[in-house]
Coordinates of C-alpha atoms and ligand atoms in Angstrom, one line a residue:
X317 CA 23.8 -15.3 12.1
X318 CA 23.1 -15.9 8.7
X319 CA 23.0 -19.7 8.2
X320 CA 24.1 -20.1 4.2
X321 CA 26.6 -18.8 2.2
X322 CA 24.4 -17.6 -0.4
X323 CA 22.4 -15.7 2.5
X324 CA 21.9 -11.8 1.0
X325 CA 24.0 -9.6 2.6
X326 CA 21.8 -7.5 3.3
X327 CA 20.1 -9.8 6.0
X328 CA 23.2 -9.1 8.1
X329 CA 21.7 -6.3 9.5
X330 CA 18.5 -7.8 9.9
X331 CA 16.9 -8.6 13.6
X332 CA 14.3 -11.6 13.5
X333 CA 15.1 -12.7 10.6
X334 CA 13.8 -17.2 10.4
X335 CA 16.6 -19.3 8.6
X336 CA 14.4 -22.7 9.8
X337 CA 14.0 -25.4 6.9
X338 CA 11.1 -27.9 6.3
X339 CA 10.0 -30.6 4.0
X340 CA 7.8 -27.7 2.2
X341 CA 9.1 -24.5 1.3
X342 CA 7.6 -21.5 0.2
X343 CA 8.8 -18.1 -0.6
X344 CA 6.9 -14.7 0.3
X345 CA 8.0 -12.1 -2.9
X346 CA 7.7 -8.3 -2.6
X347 CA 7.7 -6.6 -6.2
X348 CA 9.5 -4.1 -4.6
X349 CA 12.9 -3.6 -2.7
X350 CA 14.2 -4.3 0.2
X351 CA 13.5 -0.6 1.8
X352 CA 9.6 -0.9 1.3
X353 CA 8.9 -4.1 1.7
X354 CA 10.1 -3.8 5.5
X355 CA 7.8 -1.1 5.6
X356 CA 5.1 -3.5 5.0
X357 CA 3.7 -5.3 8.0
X358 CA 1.1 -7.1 6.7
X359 CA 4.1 -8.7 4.4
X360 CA 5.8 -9.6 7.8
X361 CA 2.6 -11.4 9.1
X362 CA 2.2 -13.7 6.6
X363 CA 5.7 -14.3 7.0
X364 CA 5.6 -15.5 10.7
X365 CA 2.4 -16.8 9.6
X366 CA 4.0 -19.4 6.9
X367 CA 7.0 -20.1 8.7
X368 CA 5.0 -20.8 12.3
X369 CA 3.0 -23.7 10.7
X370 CA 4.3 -27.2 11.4
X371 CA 5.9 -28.8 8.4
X372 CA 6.5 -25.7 6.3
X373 CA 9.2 -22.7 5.7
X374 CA 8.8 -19.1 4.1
X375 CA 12.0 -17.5 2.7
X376 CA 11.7 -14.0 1.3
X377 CA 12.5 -12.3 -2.1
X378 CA 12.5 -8.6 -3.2
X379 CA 13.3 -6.6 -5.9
X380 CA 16.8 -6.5 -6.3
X381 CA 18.3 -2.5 -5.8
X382 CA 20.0 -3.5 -9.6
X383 CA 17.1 -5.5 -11.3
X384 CA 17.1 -3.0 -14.3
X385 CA 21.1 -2.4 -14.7
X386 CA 23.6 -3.7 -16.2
X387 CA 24.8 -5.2 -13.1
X388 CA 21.8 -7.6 -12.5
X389 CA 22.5 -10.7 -12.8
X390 CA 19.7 -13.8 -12.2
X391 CA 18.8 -15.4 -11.3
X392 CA 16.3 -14.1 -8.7
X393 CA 17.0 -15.9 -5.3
X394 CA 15.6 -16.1 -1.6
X395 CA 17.2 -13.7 0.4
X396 CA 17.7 -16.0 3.4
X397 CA 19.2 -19.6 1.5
X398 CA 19.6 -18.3 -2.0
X399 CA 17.2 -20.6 -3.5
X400 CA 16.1 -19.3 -7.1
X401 CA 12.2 -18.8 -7.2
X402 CA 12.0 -21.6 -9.3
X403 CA 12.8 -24.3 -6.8
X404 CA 10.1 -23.3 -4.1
X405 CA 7.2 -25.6 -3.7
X406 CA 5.0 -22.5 -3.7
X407 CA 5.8 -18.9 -4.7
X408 CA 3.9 -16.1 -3.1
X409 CA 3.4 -12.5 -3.3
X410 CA 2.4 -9.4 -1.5
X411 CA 1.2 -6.8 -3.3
X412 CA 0.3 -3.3 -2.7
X413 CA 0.7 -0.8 -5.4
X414 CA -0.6 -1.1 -8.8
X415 CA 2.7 0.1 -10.3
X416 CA 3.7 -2.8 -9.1
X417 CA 2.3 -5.3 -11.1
X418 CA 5.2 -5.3 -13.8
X419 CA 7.4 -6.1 -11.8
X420 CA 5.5 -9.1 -10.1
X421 CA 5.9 -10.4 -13.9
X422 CA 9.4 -9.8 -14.1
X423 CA 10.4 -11.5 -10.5
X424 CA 9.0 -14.9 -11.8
X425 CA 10.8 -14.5 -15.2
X426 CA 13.9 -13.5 -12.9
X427 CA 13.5 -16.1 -11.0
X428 CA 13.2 -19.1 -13.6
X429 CA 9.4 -19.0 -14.1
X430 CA 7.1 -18.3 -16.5
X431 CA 5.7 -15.0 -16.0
X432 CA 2.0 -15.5 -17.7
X433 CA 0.1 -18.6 -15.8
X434 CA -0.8 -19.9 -19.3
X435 CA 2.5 -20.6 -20.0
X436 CA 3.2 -22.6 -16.5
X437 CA 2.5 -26.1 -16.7
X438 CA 0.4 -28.2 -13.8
X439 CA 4.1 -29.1 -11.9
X440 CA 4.9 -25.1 -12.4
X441 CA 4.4 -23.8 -8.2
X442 CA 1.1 -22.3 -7.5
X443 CA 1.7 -18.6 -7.8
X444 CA -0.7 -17.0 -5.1
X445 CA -0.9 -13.0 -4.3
X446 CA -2.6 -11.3 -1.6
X447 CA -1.8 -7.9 -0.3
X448 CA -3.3 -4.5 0.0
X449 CA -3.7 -4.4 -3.6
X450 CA -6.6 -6.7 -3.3
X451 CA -9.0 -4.1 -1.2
X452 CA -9.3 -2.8 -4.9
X453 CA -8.8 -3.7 -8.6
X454 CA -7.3 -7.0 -9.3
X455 CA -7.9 -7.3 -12.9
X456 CA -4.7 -6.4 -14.0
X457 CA -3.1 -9.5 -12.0
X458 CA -5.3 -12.4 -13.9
X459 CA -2.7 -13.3 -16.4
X460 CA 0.3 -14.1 -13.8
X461 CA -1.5 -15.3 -11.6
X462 CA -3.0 -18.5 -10.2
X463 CA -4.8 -17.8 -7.1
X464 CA -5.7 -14.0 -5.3
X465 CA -6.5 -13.9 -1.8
X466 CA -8.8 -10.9 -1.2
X467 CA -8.7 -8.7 1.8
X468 CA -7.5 -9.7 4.7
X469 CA -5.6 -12.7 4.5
X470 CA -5.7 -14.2 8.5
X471 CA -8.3 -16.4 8.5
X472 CA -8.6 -17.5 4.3
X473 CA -4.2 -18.7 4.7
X474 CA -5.6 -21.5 7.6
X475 CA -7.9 -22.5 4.7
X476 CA -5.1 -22.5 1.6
X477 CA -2.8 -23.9 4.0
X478 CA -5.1 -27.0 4.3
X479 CA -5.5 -27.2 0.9
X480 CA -1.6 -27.3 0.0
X481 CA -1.0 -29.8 2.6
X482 CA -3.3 -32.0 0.8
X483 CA -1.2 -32.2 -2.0
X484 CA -3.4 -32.8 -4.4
X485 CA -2.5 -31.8 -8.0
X486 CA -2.5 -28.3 -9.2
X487 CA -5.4 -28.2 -11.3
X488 CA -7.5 -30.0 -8.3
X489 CA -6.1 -27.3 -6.0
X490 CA -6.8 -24.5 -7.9
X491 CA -10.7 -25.9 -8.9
X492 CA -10.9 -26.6 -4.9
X493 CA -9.7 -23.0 -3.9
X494 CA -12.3 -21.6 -6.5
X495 CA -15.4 -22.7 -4.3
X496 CA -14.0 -21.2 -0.8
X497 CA -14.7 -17.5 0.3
X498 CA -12.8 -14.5 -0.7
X499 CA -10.5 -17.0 -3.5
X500 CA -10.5 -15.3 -6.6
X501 CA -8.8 -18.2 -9.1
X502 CA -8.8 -16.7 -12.7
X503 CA -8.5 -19.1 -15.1
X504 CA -11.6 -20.5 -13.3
X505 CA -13.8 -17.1 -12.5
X506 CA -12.7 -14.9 -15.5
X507 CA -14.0 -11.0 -14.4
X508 CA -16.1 -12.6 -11.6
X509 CA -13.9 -11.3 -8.4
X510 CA -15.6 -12.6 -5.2
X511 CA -16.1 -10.2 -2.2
X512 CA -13.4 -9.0 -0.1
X513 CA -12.3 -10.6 3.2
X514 CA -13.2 -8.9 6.7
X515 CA -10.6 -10.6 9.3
X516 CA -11.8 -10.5 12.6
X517 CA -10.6 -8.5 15.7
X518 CA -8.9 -11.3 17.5
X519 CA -5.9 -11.0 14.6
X520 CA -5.2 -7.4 15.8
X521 CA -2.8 -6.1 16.6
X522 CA -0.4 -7.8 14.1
X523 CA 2.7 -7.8 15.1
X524 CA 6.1 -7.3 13.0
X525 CA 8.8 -9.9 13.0
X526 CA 11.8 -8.1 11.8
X527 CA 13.8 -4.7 11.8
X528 CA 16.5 -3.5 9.7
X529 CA 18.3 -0.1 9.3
X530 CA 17.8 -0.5 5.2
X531 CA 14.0 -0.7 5.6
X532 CA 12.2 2.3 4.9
X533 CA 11.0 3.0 8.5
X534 CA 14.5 2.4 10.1
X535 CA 15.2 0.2 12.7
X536 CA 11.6 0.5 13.7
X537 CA 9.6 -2.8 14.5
X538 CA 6.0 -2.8 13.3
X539 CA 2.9 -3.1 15.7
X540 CA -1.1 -2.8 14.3
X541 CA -3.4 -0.3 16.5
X542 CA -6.1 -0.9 14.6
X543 CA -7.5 -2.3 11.6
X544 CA -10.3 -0.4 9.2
X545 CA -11.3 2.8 9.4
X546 CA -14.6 4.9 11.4
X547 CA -15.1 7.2 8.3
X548 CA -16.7 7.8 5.0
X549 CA -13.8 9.4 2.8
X550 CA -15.2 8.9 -0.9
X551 CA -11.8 8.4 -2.7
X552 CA -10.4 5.8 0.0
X553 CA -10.4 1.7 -0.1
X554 CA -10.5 1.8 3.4
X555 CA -13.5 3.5 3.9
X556 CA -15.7 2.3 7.1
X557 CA -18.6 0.0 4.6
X558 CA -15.6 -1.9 3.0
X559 CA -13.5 -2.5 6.3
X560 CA -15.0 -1.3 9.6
X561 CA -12.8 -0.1 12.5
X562 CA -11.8 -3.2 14.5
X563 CA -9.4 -1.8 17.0
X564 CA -8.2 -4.1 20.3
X565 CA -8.0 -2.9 23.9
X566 CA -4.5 -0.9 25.2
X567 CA -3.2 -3.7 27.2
X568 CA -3.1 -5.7 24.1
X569 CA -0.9 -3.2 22.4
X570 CA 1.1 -2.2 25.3
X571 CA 2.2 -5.9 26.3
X572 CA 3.0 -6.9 22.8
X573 CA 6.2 -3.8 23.7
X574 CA 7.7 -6.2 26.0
X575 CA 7.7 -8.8 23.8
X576 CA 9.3 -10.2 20.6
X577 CA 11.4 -8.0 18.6
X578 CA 9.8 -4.6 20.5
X579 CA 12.1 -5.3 23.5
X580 CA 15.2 -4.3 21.9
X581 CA 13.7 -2.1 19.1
X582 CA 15.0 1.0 19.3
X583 CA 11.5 2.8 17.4
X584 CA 8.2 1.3 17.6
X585 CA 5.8 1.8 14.3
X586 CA 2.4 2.1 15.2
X587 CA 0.2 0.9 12.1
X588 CA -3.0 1.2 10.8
X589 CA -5.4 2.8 8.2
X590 CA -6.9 5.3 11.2
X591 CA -4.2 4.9 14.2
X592 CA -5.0 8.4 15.6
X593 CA -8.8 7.7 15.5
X594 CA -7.5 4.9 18.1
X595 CA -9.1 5.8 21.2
X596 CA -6.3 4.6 23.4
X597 CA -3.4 6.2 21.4
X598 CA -2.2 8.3 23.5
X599 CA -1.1 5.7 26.5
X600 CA 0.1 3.5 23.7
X601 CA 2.5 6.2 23.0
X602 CA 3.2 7.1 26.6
X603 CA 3.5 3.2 27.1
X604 CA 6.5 3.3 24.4
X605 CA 8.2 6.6 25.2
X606 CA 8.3 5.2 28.9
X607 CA 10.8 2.1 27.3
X608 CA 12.7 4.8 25.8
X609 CA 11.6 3.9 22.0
X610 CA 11.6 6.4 19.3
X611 CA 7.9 6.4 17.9
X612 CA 6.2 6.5 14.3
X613 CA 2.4 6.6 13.1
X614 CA 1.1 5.8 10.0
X615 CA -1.3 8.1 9.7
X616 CA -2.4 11.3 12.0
X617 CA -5.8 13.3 11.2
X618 CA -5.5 17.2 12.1
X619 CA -8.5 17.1 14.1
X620 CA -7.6 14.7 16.3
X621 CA -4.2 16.2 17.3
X622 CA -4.3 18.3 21.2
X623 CA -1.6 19.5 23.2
X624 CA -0.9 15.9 24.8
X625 CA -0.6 14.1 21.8
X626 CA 1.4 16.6 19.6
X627 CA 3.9 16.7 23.1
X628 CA 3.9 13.1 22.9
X629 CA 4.9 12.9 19.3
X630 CA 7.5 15.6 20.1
X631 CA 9.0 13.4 22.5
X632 CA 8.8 10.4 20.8
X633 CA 11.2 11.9 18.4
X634 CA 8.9 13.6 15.6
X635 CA 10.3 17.1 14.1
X636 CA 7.9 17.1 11.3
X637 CA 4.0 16.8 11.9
X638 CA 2.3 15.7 8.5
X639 CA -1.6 15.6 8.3
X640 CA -3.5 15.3 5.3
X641 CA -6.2 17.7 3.9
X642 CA -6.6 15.5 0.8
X643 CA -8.6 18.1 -1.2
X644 CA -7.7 22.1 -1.9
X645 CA -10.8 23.5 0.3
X646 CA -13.4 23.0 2.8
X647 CA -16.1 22.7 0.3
X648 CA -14.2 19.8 -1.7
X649 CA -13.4 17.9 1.6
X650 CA -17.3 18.4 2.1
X651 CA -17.8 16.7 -0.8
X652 CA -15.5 13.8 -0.7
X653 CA -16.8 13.8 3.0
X654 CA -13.4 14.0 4.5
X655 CA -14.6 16.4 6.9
X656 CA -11.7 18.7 8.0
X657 CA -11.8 22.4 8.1
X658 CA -8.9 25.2 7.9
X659 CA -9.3 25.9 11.8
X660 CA -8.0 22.2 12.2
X661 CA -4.8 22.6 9.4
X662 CA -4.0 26.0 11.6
X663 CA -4.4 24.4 15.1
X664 CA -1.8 21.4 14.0
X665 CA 0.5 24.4 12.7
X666 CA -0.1 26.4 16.3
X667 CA 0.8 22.7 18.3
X668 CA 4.1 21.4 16.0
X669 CA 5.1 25.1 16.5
X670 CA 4.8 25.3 20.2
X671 CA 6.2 22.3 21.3
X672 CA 9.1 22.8 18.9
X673 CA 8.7 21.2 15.8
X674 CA 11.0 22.1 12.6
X675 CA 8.1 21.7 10.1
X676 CA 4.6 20.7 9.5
X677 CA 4.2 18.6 5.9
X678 CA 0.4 18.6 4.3
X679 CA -0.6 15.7 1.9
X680 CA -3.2 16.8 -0.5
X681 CA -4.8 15.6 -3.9
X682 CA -6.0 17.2 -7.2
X683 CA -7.7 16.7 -10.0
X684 CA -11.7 15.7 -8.6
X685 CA -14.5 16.5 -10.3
X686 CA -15.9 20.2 -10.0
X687 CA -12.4 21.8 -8.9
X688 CA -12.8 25.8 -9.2
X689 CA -10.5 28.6 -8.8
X690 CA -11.6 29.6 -5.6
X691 CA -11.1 25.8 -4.4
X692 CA -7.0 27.1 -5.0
X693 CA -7.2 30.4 -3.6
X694 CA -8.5 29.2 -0.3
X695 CA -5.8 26.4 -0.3
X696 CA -2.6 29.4 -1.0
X697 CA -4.4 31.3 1.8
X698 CA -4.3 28.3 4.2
X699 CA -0.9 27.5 3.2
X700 CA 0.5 31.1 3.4
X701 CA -1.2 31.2 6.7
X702 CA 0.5 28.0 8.0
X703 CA 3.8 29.0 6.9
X704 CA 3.9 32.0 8.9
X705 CA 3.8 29.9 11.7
X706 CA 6.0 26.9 10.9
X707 CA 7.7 25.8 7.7
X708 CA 5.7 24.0 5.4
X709 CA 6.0 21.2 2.7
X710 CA 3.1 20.4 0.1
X711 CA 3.1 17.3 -0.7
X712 CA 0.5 16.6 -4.1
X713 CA -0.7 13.7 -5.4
X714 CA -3.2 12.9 -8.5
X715 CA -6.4 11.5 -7.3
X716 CA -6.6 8.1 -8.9
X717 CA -10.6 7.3 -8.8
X718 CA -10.3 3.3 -7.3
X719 CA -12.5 0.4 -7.8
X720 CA -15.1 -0.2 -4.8
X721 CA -15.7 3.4 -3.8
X722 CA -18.1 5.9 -4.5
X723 CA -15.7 8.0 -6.6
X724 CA -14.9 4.8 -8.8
X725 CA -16.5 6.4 -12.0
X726 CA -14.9 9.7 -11.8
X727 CA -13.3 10.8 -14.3
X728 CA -9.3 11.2 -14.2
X729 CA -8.3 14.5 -15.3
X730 CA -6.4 15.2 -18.5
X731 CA -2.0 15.2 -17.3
X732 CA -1.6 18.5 -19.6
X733 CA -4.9 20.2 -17.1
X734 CA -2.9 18.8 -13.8
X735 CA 0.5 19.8 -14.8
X736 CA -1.0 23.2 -15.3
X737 CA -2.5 23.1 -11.9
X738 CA 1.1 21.6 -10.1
X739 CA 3.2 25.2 -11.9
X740 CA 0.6 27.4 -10.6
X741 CA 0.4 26.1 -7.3
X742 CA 4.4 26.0 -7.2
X743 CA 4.1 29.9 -9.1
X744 CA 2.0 31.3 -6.2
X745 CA 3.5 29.6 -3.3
X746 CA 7.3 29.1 -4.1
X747 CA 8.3 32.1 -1.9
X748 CA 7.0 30.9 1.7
X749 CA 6.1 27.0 0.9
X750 CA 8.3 24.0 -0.3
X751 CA 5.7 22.0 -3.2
X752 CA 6.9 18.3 -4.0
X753 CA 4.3 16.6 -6.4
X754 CA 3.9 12.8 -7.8
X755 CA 4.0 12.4 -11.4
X756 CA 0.6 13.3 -13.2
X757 CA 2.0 10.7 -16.3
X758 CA 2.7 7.8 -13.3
X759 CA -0.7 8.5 -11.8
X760 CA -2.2 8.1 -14.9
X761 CA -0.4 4.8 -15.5
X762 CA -2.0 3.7 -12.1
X763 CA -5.2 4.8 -13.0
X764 CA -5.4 2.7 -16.0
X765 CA -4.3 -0.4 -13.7
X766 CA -6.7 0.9 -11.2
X767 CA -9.4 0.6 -13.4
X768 CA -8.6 -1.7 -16.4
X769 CA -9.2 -5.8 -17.0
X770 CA -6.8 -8.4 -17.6
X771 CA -5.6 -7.0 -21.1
X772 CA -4.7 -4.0 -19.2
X773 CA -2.4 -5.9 -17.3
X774 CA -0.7 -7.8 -20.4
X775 CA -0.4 -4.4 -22.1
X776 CA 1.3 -3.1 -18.8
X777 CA 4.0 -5.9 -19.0
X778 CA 4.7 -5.6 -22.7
X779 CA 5.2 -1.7 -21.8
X780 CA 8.0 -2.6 -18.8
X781 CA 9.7 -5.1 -21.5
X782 CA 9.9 -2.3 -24.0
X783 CA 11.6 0.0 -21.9
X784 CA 9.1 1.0 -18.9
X785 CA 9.2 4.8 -20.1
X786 CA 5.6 6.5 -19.4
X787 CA 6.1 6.3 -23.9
X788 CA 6.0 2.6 -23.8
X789 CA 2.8 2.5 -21.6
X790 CA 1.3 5.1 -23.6
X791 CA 1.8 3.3 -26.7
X792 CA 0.7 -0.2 -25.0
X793 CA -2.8 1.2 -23.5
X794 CA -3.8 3.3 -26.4
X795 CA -2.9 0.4 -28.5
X796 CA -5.5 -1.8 -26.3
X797 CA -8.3 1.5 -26.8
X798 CA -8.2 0.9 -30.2
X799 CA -9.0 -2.8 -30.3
X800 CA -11.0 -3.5 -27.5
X801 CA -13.2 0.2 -26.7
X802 CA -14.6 -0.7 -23.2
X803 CA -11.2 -1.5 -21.6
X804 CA -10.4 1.4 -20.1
X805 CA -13.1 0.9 -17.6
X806 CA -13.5 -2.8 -17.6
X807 CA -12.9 -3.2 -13.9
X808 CA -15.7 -0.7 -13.1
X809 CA -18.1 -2.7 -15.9
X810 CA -16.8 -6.3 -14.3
X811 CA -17.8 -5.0 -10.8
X812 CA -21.2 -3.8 -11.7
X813 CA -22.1 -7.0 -13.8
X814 CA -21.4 -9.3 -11.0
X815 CA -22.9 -6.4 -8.7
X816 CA -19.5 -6.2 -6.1
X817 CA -20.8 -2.5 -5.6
X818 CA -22.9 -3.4 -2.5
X819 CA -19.9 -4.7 0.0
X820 CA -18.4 -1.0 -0.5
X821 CA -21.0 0.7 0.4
X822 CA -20.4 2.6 -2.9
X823 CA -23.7 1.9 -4.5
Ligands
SF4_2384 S1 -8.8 8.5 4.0 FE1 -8.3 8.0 6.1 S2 -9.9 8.8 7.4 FE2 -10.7 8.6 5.3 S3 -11.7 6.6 5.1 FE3 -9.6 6.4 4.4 S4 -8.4 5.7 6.1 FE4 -10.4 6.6 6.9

């Protein structure tokens, strides 16, 4: 039961949720609502992490559903005791979307803080953000911020941990956190980001602490296969040189269902960057259908997919099988080494079909370098193909070139060139195929974050106070072009000066 009046409704719902109180108390932020941030486990580690440590408590805070209405009114609180961001000893966030920064910024205003470090004196909580953000560019955050955590967080909280209990002053804290591994403290290291954290194996599999039919995976508690990825894929942070596979043994994964929150969970999530690369996937699924849970996967690759484990999925309650392809044809997944061929796309169509699916959905990107025509007429022939089979929904992205991968440099292609790519695709497959796409103008707004300093940053939090329309952003970052020339790429220039290349692999 909740434990205080001011606890947000929305909790009421909530299984595992920690009311416990201590002499320090911190709150865990997600610049998002509610609905995602449940979908985040590594949010709901750090959680159990804080609040497991002798002495201290984590609440939560979101994004409120009515931040930007009329409605909203601070100022931002916990969700569990109500407690306005301002009155925490130490304010944290997890991050993982670059859209996201703004409203990072706007939380601490909401919640009786000042949003730019600067302007927070040395009694002002430490703000400190980790998240899957940090795997690329963190530029962006310098001006909120006081501390980042890069990576993988397991191992680098015991050590910040330590160094709040000390108590000393903020200014000593944050010149203390600057000499420890994988602490990037801005006012103290300016563009210098340190490496990336690695965690090791004996933190997997994280578990999840809560479940809640308003998060975005419903009612479904959270458990890590596997951490990393085996594979090369050119565009992706996750790629095997920046965070190896580190994947535990079955039992591991299978006991953790009769504990905790899985017991009486009706769906179980399976997590992880490469869960179907997971060598002992299959019993893990059996293992959870056998307790009668629903089950979800985070990610499934087409070539991995046989009879078994597309039956499994079946009866684990999946009606739609969605694989990426990530690229229009064989020869551009050659390139960005993704590896996949048509035969694969066409087998996953033959399996969802035969043991009954409704649909199959393929994920794919446009917009690399050296995309041809015939790149487009083997992808209408694949889909057309597919959709004979099974009904089909395309579901297109931007590629967004990120910091700390071999594609970093490439370029991102002019909106008016995508959006004339998006209505032909849609023209010559509307009949047989359903085509969703993300916004080419939002993908070029993460772009710029993706790739841009700490100005780019402050120039993406004047655009969200003027409005957040793609205009305002437009204005803000052509604004910055014009004064200072190399900051459209300044992450990419920052990570070559201090020579961050190497741990990626990318160089
Ligand atoms: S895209 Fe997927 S398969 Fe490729 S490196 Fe990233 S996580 Fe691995």
């Amino acid at each position: 039961m909740p434990a205080h009046s001011r606890t947000h409704p929305i909790l009421r719902a909530e299984q595992g949720t920690i009311y416990h109180r201590a002499s320090s108390e911190m709150v865990l932020c997600y610049p998002n609502n509610y609905r995602v941030a449940g979908a985040s486990l590594g949010y709901q580690v750090v959680y159990n992490a804080l609040n497991s440590r002798q002495g201290l408590s984590c609440q939560r805070a979101v994004l409120p559903d009515d931040a930007f209405e009329l409605t909203w009114r601070g100022p931002l609180r916990s969700l569990e005791h109500g407690m306005p961001l301002g009155g925490f000893d130490v304010v944290l966030f997890s991050i993982a979307y670059e859209l996201d920064l703004p409203h990072l910024a706007w939380m601490l205003e909401a919640g009786g803080m000042a949003p730019l470090a600067m302007d927070r004196s040395d009694k002002a909580a430490p703000v400190i953000v980790g998240g899957p953000l940090t795997q690329s560019n963190v530029l962006p955050l310098g001006p909120f911020v006081d501390v980042v955590v890069m990576g993988e967080a397991e191992e680098a909280l015991e050590v910040l941990l330590d160094r709040l209990e000390s108590g000393m002053p903020k200014p000593d804290f944050l010149k203390a956190l600057s000499t420890e591994k994988g602490f990037w403290v801005p006012s103290i290291h300016g563009d210098a980001i340190p490496d990336v954290l690695v965690a090791r194996g004996a933190h997997i599999p994280a578990r999840g602490v809560w479940t809640s039919p308003d998060a975005e995976f419903r009612d479904m508690a959270l458990l890590e296969t596997s951490r990393g990825c085996p594979r090369y894929c050119k565009f992706c942070v996750v790629r095997a040189p920046a965070s190896p596979m580190r994947s535990p043994e079955l039992d591991r994964v299978v006991s953790a269902l009769d504990e905790g929150i899985y017991r009486d969970a009706p769906r179980v999530g399976f997590v992880g960057a490469a869960v179907s690369d997971w060598p002992h996937i299959k019993g893990a699924l059996q293992a959870a259908i056998d307790r009668g849970k629903g089950i979800g996967i985070s990610s499934l690759r087409a070539d991995r997919l046989d009879e078994t484990f597309v039956g499994l999925l079946h009866q684990g309650g999946y009606r739609t099988l969605t694989v990426a392809s990530d690229a229009a044809s064989e020869r551009l997944r050659r390139q960005i080494m993704k590896g996949l061929r048509p035969k694969h796309f066409l087998r996953t169509a033959e399996l969802a079909r035969a043991v009954g699916m409704k649909q199959m959905k393929l994920y794919l990107m446009i917009g690399y370098p050296d995309e041809r025509p015939e790149d487009y007429q083997e992808l209408y022939e694949l889909c057309e193909t597919i959709s004979s089979r099974i009904p089909l929904v395309v579901t297109i992205s931007p590629f967004v070139p990120k910091l700390h991968t071999p594609l970093a440099e490439a370029p991102f292609e002019q909106i008016a060139s995508q959006m004339r790519k998006l209505k032909a695709i849609q023209k010559r497959l509307r009949r047989r195929v359903e085509v969703r796409f993300d916004s080419p103008r939002w993908a070029w707004i993460e772009y710029r974050l993706s790739q841009g300093g700490m100005a780019t940053g402050m120039a993406a939090w004047e655009a969200f106070r003027r409005g957040g329309q793609f205009s305002a952003y437009k204005r803000a970052f052509r604004a910055l072009d014009s004064d200072q020339e190399s900051e459209e790429r300044a992450a990419v220039q920052a990570a070559m000066k201090h020579n961050l290349w190497a741990l990626s692999g990318a160089r």
